[in-house]
Amino acid sequence: MSEGPLVVVDHLSRHFTLTESRPGFWGSVTGLFSRATSVRRAVDDISFSLEAGEFVGYVGENGAGKSTTIKMLTGILVPTSGTVRVGGLVPWESRRENSRQIGVVFGQRSQLWWDLPVRESFDLLRSIFRVPEGRFRENLAELDDALELSPLLATPVRKLSLGQRMRCDLAAAFLHDPKILFLDEPTIGLDLIAKDHVRSFLKRINQTRRTTIVLTTHDMDDIEALCERIVILDEGKIVYDGATESLKRRYVREKGVVVEFHGDPGVVTLPDLPTVRVEGEGAKRRFSVPVDSVGVATVIAAVAARFAVKDISIHEPKVGEVVKRIYDDPASLTRPEPGP
Amino acid sequence: MRDLPIYLTMMLAAIRAKMEYRVTFLFLFFALVTFYLGQLGTVLVVIDRFGSINGWTLGEMAFLYGLMVFSQSITTFFFASLVNFEGLIMQGGFDRYLLRPLDPLPQLIASQFEVSSIAHLVIGVSALVYGAAGTDIAWSAGKVAFFFVVVAGAVMIQGGVRLGVSAICFWTMRNRSLVHILVFSSKEFILYPVSIFNYWIQVFLTLVFPLAFVNFYPSHVFLNRDASNLLFSPLIQYATPVAGVVFFSLAYLLWRAGINHYQSTGS
């Protein structure tokens, strides 16, 4: 295998031509001959690369261009312009060969045979991907250990719960040892325990097999729990690509300090720290601390010096809140970072 | 064709999957047999009334009908998944076939088994046996061999219709009404000898939508009917295999163009 990134996306664009139908009967008749068209840039000149073993969150609002990108990376869709290399292959030119090195899991659609026992679906996939018998058995043993599949193998897929089905679908995607796994909403509709199960499996497989994982999700807790890197897409363009942690650091201008007092302290002010806002009433108050100018420890010390404090907790904004702020105001990313 | 064993494995899995629903299987089987017996009954009543249809006797009509249903049985066996191709496109299921190291078409063929194919087989074989017994066909080895070539050609024509109609989905997303008209209702045309229709309909059923090759033309060979009045040339009675290859190839070209369009528009 050649050295260098496993996936290279270079100035990739995908435009769709939309036809606008005119209203009324006459509109649909004339529409047969000529239609007004407009172009939508679903993916608009994006570039990034992925190293082997990376775990990347690929996020954006509905229609931001996430699944269009995934379709091009998996060879289902041909781009308007730009190139993609996955393990050295151009996916849409070598669709079949590419399919051997990728695994794809759609949260909403199973790739298993609905009416057959899980075990039979696995056997079929073994044939389809020509997995050697020995390798298949090793993989199944490992996946069984991680996902507790044994009790499910004899059950027809239609009788599985959503969480059980997702475990089986994840296993199915790994049977042919893909180098890259594309996950589309793998935790959608799952309860907390099932979500946790899926997340710990993904973490484990990413570490033990060094499988590159691209996770598309609306669940920011998934991203926070799993992805070291996050790529944020907005209207077809990449608006952020970098470490999940530094996104937080860059965006978190305020931290919250919630203080519970012994009894109601009445009016609470911190005269020495005028930039700190105080909210709430009664025995529990929240201090919003602008981290650029004031240290959280300073605030805690100032509060404790003046009042009888029962309990203190510090709230850091979650990735989800940060990403939401970016969706609301994408331009905020291009503004220069606030100085120290 | 080194992938053939994989497709066979998939086909067997599709059959096993259908067997999961034994009761549905039986109900559907009997419903279909009843439906086709009714259809056959209508034809028989007409013949009983008039003695023959355009010079075709009861036995000959049964043979004509049998050839249609028998070839339809095999068509259904291979192309069942193309009847609801619209659903596969709209719900994105077709993408899964593109994510495997195989060609999408044989995967589709191997992905679904329809009980109706067995019902058609029973009806078709019965009608053929009845028709063969009611006429004095001299079955030579050559005729038997030609029979199977004709069935292959007829399957390619009917499969071509399904493939072509499915391919349209790649542009329009929806094709349900076309499926109903072109795949199912169109069969009414070849329930009777095509010679009962006017010239232009016969031309249409020969050159544009070549269902006349499914049973009407080749029946002349088996039944030793006079072929001198057939459209274009008496040789047309032997042309079903050629018509099948040509029509299926055209449908396949449309299908390939459709997949390319799908991959380049992602509709």
PDB file of N, CA, C and O in Angstrom, chain B residues 35-70:
ATOM      1  N   PHE B  35     -57.478 -17.441 -10.148  1.00  0.00           N
ATOM      2  CA  PHE B  35     -57.531 -16.334 -11.098  1.00  0.00           C
ATOM      3  C   PHE B  35     -57.264 -16.822 -12.519  1.00  0.00           C
ATOM      4  O   PHE B  35     -57.993 -16.504 -13.454  1.00  0.00           O
ATOM      5  N   TYR B  36     -56.226 -17.637 -12.675  1.00  0.00           N
ATOM      6  CA  TYR B  36     -55.866 -18.069 -14.025  1.00  0.00           C
ATOM      7  C   TYR B  36     -56.861 -19.071 -14.588  1.00  0.00           C
ATOM      8  O   TYR B  36     -57.120 -19.096 -15.788  1.00  0.00           O
ATOM      9  N   LEU B  37     -57.439 -19.896 -13.706  1.00  0.00           N
ATOM     10  CA  LEU B  37     -58.472 -20.811 -14.202  1.00  0.00           C
ATOM     11  C   LEU B  37     -59.652 -20.003 -14.720  1.00  0.00           C
ATOM     12  O   LEU B  37     -60.251 -20.340 -15.738  1.00  0.00           O
ATOM     13  N   GLY B  38     -59.963 -18.897 -14.023  1.00  0.00           N
ATOM     14  CA  GLY B  38     -61.038 -18.012 -14.466  1.00  0.00           C
ATOM     15  C   GLY B  38     -60.733 -17.428 -15.833  1.00  0.00           C
ATOM     16  O   GLY B  38     -61.573 -17.406 -16.734  1.00  0.00           O
ATOM     17  N   GLN B  39     -59.479 -16.957 -15.994  1.00  0.00           N
ATOM     18  CA  GLN B  39     -59.064 -16.365 -17.259  1.00  0.00           C
ATOM     19  C   GLN B  39     -59.180 -17.394 -18.398  1.00  0.00           C
ATOM     20  O   GLN B  39     -59.723 -17.123 -19.460  1.00  0.00           O
ATOM     21  N   LEU B  40     -58.681 -18.593 -18.105  1.00  0.00           N
ATOM     22  CA  LEU B  40     -58.745 -19.669 -19.090  1.00  0.00           C
ATOM     23  C   LEU B  40     -60.204 -20.002 -19.414  1.00  0.00           C
ATOM     24  O   LEU B  40     -60.575 -20.198 -20.572  1.00  0.00           O
ATOM     25  N   GLY B  41     -61.021 -20.009 -18.339  1.00  0.00           N
ATOM     26  CA  GLY B  41     -62.440 -20.309 -18.512  1.00  0.00           C
ATOM     27  C   GLY B  41     -63.114 -19.347 -19.485  1.00  0.00           C
ATOM     28  O   GLY B  41     -63.892 -19.756 -20.346  1.00  0.00           O
ATOM     29  N   THR B  42     -62.770 -18.050 -19.369  1.00  0.00           N
ATOM     30  CA  THR B  42     -63.347 -17.045 -20.263  1.00  0.00           C
ATOM     31  C   THR B  42     -63.041 -17.386 -21.716  1.00  0.00           C
ATOM     32  O   THR B  42     -63.915 -17.346 -22.587  1.00  0.00           O
ATOM     33  N   VAL B  43     -61.771 -17.723 -21.954  1.00  0.00           N
ATOM     34  CA  VAL B  43     -61.364 -18.061 -23.316  1.00  0.00           C
ATOM     35  C   VAL B  43     -62.154 -19.281 -23.808  1.00  0.00           C
ATOM     36  O   VAL B  43     -62.648 -19.310 -24.940  1.00  0.00           O
ATOM     37  N   LEU B  44     -62.283 -20.276 -22.926  1.00  0.00           N
ATOM     38  CA  LEU B  44     -62.971 -21.501 -23.318  1.00  0.00           C
ATOM     39  C   LEU B  44     -64.436 -21.238 -23.640  1.00  0.00           C
ATOM     40  O   LEU B  44     -64.980 -21.797 -24.588  1.00  0.00           O
ATOM     41  N   VAL B  45     -65.065 -20.365 -22.848  1.00  0.00           N
ATOM     42  CA  VAL B  45     -66.478 -20.041 -23.092  1.00  0.00           C
ATOM     43  C   VAL B  45     -66.641 -19.413 -24.472  1.00  0.00           C
ATOM     44  O   VAL B  45     -67.528 -19.768 -25.245  1.00  0.00           O
ATOM     45  N   VAL B  46     -65.717 -18.477 -24.802  1.00  0.00           N
ATOM     46  CA  VAL B  46     -65.775 -17.816 -26.105  1.00  0.00           C
ATOM     47  C   VAL B  46     -65.663 -18.858 -27.220  1.00  0.00           C
ATOM     48  O   VAL B  46     -66.426 -18.845 -28.198  1.00  0.00           O
ATOM     49  N   ILE B  47     -64.729 -19.781 -27.061  1.00  0.00           N
ATOM     50  CA  ILE B  47     -64.535 -20.788 -28.105  1.00  0.00           C
ATOM     51  C   ILE B  47     -65.750 -21.712 -28.207  1.00  0.00           C
ATOM     52  O   ILE B  47     -66.208 -22.064 -29.296  1.00  0.00           O
ATOM     53  N   ASP B  48     -66.272 -22.070 -27.025  1.00  0.00           N
ATOM     54  CA  ASP B  48     -67.428 -22.943 -26.988  1.00  0.00           C
ATOM     55  C   ASP B  48     -68.585 -22.315 -27.777  1.00  0.00           C
ATOM     56  O   ASP B  48     -69.334 -22.980 -28.481  1.00  0.00           O
ATOM     57  N   ARG B  49     -68.687 -20.990 -27.667  1.00  0.00           N
ATOM     58  CA  ARG B  49     -69.744 -20.236 -28.331  1.00  0.00           C
ATOM     59  C   ARG B  49     -69.568 -20.194 -29.847  1.00  0.00           C
ATOM     60  O   ARG B  49     -70.493 -20.328 -30.605  1.00  0.00           O
ATOM     61  N   PHE B  50     -68.308 -19.923 -30.246  1.00  0.00           N
ATOM     62  CA  PHE B  50     -68.077 -19.658 -31.671  1.00  0.00           C
ATOM     63  C   PHE B  50     -67.350 -20.807 -32.395  1.00  0.00           C
ATOM     64  O   PHE B  50     -67.061 -20.708 -33.564  1.00  0.00           O
ATOM     65  N   GLY B  51     -67.004 -21.873 -31.653  1.00  0.00           N
ATOM     66  CA  GLY B  51     -66.315 -23.001 -32.285  1.00  0.00           C
ATOM     67  C   GLY B  51     -64.833 -22.788 -32.379  1.00  0.00           C
ATOM     68  O   GLY B  51     -64.038 -23.649 -32.039  1.00  0.00           O
ATOM     69  N   SER B  52     -64.437 -21.587 -32.788  1.00  0.00           N
ATOM     70  CA  SER B  52     -63.011 -21.294 -32.839  1.00  0.00           C
ATOM     71  C   SER B  52     -62.846 -19.782 -32.836  1.00  0.00           C
ATOM     72  O   SER B  52     -63.800 -19.042 -33.065  1.00  0.00           O
ATOM     73  N   ILE B  53     -61.605 -19.309 -32.560  1.00  0.00           N
ATOM     74  CA  ILE B  53     -61.333 -17.876 -32.629  1.00  0.00           C
ATOM     75  C   ILE B  53     -60.384 -17.649 -33.781  1.00  0.00           C
ATOM     76  O   ILE B  53     -59.233 -18.108 -33.749  1.00  0.00           O
ATOM     77  N   ASN B  54     -60.887 -16.960 -34.782  1.00  0.00           N
ATOM     78  CA  ASN B  54     -60.058 -16.658 -35.951  1.00  0.00           C
ATOM     79  C   ASN B  54     -59.340 -17.897 -36.487  1.00  0.00           C
ATOM     80  O   ASN B  54     -58.187 -17.848 -36.877  1.00  0.00           O
ATOM     81  N   GLY B  55     -60.047 -19.015 -36.426  1.00  0.00           N
ATOM     82  CA  GLY B  55     -59.477 -20.243 -36.967  1.00  0.00           C
ATOM     83  C   GLY B  55     -58.619 -21.027 -35.998  1.00  0.00           C
ATOM     84  O   GLY B  55     -57.950 -21.982 -36.379  1.00  0.00           O
ATOM     85  N   TRP B  56     -58.604 -20.606 -34.740  1.00  0.00           N
ATOM     86  CA  TRP B  56     -57.837 -21.354 -33.728  1.00  0.00           C
ATOM     87  C   TRP B  56     -58.800 -22.207 -32.915  1.00  0.00           C
ATOM     88  O   TRP B  56     -59.751 -21.702 -32.328  1.00  0.00           O
ATOM     89  N   THR B  57     -58.522 -23.510 -32.870  1.00  0.00           N
ATOM     90  CA  THR B  57     -59.409 -24.419 -32.141  1.00  0.00           C
ATOM     91  C   THR B  57     -59.121 -24.345 -30.641  1.00  0.00           C
ATOM     92  O   THR B  57     -58.154 -23.705 -30.202  1.00  0.00           O
ATOM     93  N   LEU B  58     -59.940 -25.044 -29.876  1.00  0.00           N
ATOM     94  CA  LEU B  58     -59.799 -25.078 -28.423  1.00  0.00           C
ATOM     95  C   LEU B  58     -58.396 -25.507 -28.000  1.00  0.00           C
ATOM     96  O   LEU B  58     -57.727 -24.846 -27.200  1.00  0.00           O
ATOM     97  N   GLY B  59     -57.925 -26.617 -28.560  1.00  0.00           N
ATOM     98  CA  GLY B  59     -56.597 -27.141 -28.206  1.00  0.00           C
ATOM     99  C   GLY B  59     -55.506 -26.140 -28.554  1.00  0.00           C
ATOM    100  O   GLY B  59     -54.573 -25.920 -27.772  1.00  0.00           O
ATOM    101  N   GLU B  60     -55.646 -25.528 -29.722  1.00  0.00           N
ATOM    102  CA  GLU B  60     -54.625 -24.567 -30.153  1.00  0.00           C
ATOM    103  C   GLU B  60     -54.601 -23.336 -29.251  1.00  0.00           C
ATOM    104  O   GLU B  60     -53.547 -22.807 -28.916  1.00  0.00           O
ATOM    105  N   MET B  61     -55.796 -22.907 -28.845  1.00  0.00           N
ATOM    106  CA  MET B  61     -55.883 -21.763 -27.940  1.00  0.00           C
ATOM    107  C   MET B  61     -55.247 -22.093 -26.589  1.00  0.00           C
ATOM    108  O   MET B  61     -54.567 -21.261 -25.982  1.00  0.00           O
ATOM    109  N   ALA B  62     -55.466 -23.331 -26.126  1.00  0.00           N
ATOM    110  CA  ALA B  62     -54.879 -23.742 -24.852  1.00  0.00           C
ATOM    111  C   ALA B  62     -53.352 -23.734 -24.952  1.00  0.00           C
ATOM    112  O   ALA B  62     -52.642 -23.307 -24.027  1.00  0.00           O
ATOM    113  N   PHE B  63     -52.847 -24.172 -26.096  1.00  0.00           N
ATOM    114  CA  PHE B  63     -51.397 -24.182 -26.293  1.00  0.00           C
ATOM    115  C   PHE B  63     -50.845 -22.755 -26.297  1.00  0.00           C
ATOM    116  O   PHE B  63     -49.832 -22.456 -25.664  1.00  0.00           O
ATOM    117  N   LEU B  64     -51.549 -21.867 -27.017  1.00  0.00           N
ATOM    118  CA  LEU B  64     -51.157 -20.464 -27.093  1.00  0.00           C
ATOM    119  C   LEU B  64     -51.096 -19.851 -25.690  1.00  0.00           C
ATOM    120  O   LEU B  64     -50.131 -19.175 -25.307  1.00  0.00           O
ATOM    121  N   TYR B  65     -52.153 -20.137 -24.916  1.00  0.00           N
ATOM    122  CA  TYR B  65     -52.241 -19.624 -23.558  1.00  0.00           C
ATOM    123  C   TYR B  65     -51.130 -20.225 -22.691  1.00  0.00           C
ATOM    124  O   TYR B  65     -50.458 -19.524 -21.925  1.00  0.00           O
ATOM    125  N   GLY B  66     -50.931 -21.529 -22.852  1.00  0.00           N
ATOM    126  CA  GLY B  66     -49.909 -22.232 -22.059  1.00  0.00           C
ATOM    127  C   GLY B  66     -48.523 -21.672 -22.296  1.00  0.00           C
ATOM    128  O   GLY B  66     -47.740 -21.484 -21.358  1.00  0.00           O
ATOM    129  N   LEU B  67     -48.231 -21.372 -23.551  1.00  0.00           N
ATOM    130  CA  LEU B  67     -46.903 -20.847 -23.881  1.00  0.00           C
ATOM    131  C   LEU B  67     -46.693 -19.486 -23.207  1.00  0.00           C
ATOM    132  O   LEU B  67     -45.622 -19.176 -22.690  1.00  0.00           O
ATOM    133  N   MET B  68     -47.763 -18.679 -23.183  1.00  0.00           N
ATOM    134  CA  MET B  68     -47.663 -17.373 -22.540  1.00  0.00           C
ATOM    135  C   MET B  68     -47.426 -17.532 -21.033  1.00  0.00           C
ATOM    136  O   MET B  68     -46.496 -16.938 -20.482  1.00  0.00           O
ATOM    137  N   VAL B  69     -48.242 -18.349 -20.385  1.00  0.00           N
ATOM    138  CA  VAL B  69     -48.152 -18.448 -18.928  1.00  0.00           C
ATOM    139  C   VAL B  69     -46.869 -19.166 -18.505  1.00  0.00           C
ATOM    140  O   VAL B  69     -46.228 -18.794 -17.515  1.00  0.00           O
ATOM    141  N   PHE B  70     -46.471 -20.171 -19.257  1.00  0.00           N
ATOM    142  CA  PHE B  70     -45.249 -20.908 -18.916  1.00  0.00           C
ATOM    143  C   PHE B  70     -44.033 -19.972 -18.991  1.00  0.00           C
ATOM    144  O   PHE B  70     -43.198 -19.945 -18.085  1.00  0.00           O
TER     145      PHE B  70
END
